[in-house]
């Protein structure tokens, strides 16, 4: 059943990590978003675009504020919803790299960036995000990972040399609607996330926690 017919936003991940009423309470606490972000949330709801949504986006922006981030590389940007939150966090002199494999997404995102007044802070790259990251010579303050889940272990291998010491490697969907708790899963995406989470916690490069918000957000500080 589509989001349009149920009126529910798939990006909310209702009831997986926080019980329904508590989840509703958390969302009810969020301040109103500006009109462009609100319109994007509505578009994502109507078209089942898997954006992080406002509860997680606020965490992303807060983490960027805490480390005074000025450069963000985002893997998997879709219509640019999380990109705008990063762009607001890095300020006028900051830079955010948007990446997505889908040209239509990038075109839609470009329009939103203009209307949100953040175009000058964002570089749009259409194509494979992992390939583009592997070409980067600079160290970023934040690398945000939201690509196809099978690629998560490969992303983890690419990140350490491209993140500054004290920088944040942040990954969405690491609880995968609770499927990480299933015994002996044979699903390729679940297995990739399990491998990713294990390796991230075991890595000597990072100090990691998983925040059980929405679909699970892994926050790893580069040592
Ligand atoms: C979960 S959505 C991103 C949502 C976005 N971060 C937000 O919260 O607003 C994942 C996006 O990643 C893109 N994607 C997946 N794998 C990719 C890859 N290897 N390279 C580039 N884009 C990729 C898909 O096209 C999709 O639009």
XYZ file of C-alpha atoms and ligand atoms in Angstrom, residues 50-52 74 76-78 81-82 100-102 105 127-130 144 146-148 151, ligand 1:
49
model
C 13.424 7.193 1.991
C 14.707 10.465 3.529
C 16.099 10.533 7.083
C 27.297 12.724 1.718
C 23.376 8.871 -1.160
C 21.517 12.196 -1.193
C 18.288 11.453 -3.131
C 16.747 16.626 2.117
C 19.612 15.644 4.443
C 23.374 10.357 -6.071
C 23.259 7.870 -8.918
C 19.891 9.108 -10.172
C 16.910 13.085 -8.037
C 27.183 8.990 -10.351
C 28.585 6.348 -8.056
C 29.171 7.869 -4.617
C 31.818 5.312 -3.590
C 27.558 10.638 5.933
C 23.173 6.537 3.211
C 23.763 4.455 0.045
C 22.573 0.943 -0.864
C 27.805 -1.318 -0.107
C 18.122 6.569 1.475
S 18.233 7.523 0.021
C 19.084 8.975 0.569
C 18.248 9.889 1.411
C 18.956 11.155 1.830
N 20.205 10.878 2.498
C 18.050 11.942 2.758
O 17.934 11.529 3.917
O 17.465 12.930 2.342
C 19.491 6.652 -0.821
C 19.892 7.281 -2.145
O 21.185 6.789 -2.464
C 21.286 6.620 -3.843
N 22.345 5.622 -4.013
C 22.364 4.353 -3.578
N 23.544 3.777 -3.843
C 24.300 4.723 -4.472
C 25.608 4.771 -4.983
N 26.429 3.718 -4.907
N 26.041 5.918 -5.535
C 25.226 7.000 -5.613
N 23.984 7.021 -5.139
C 23.523 5.906 -4.574
C 19.904 6.202 -4.302
O 19.698 6.647 -5.625
C 19.001 6.929 -3.313
O 18.507 8.113 -3.869
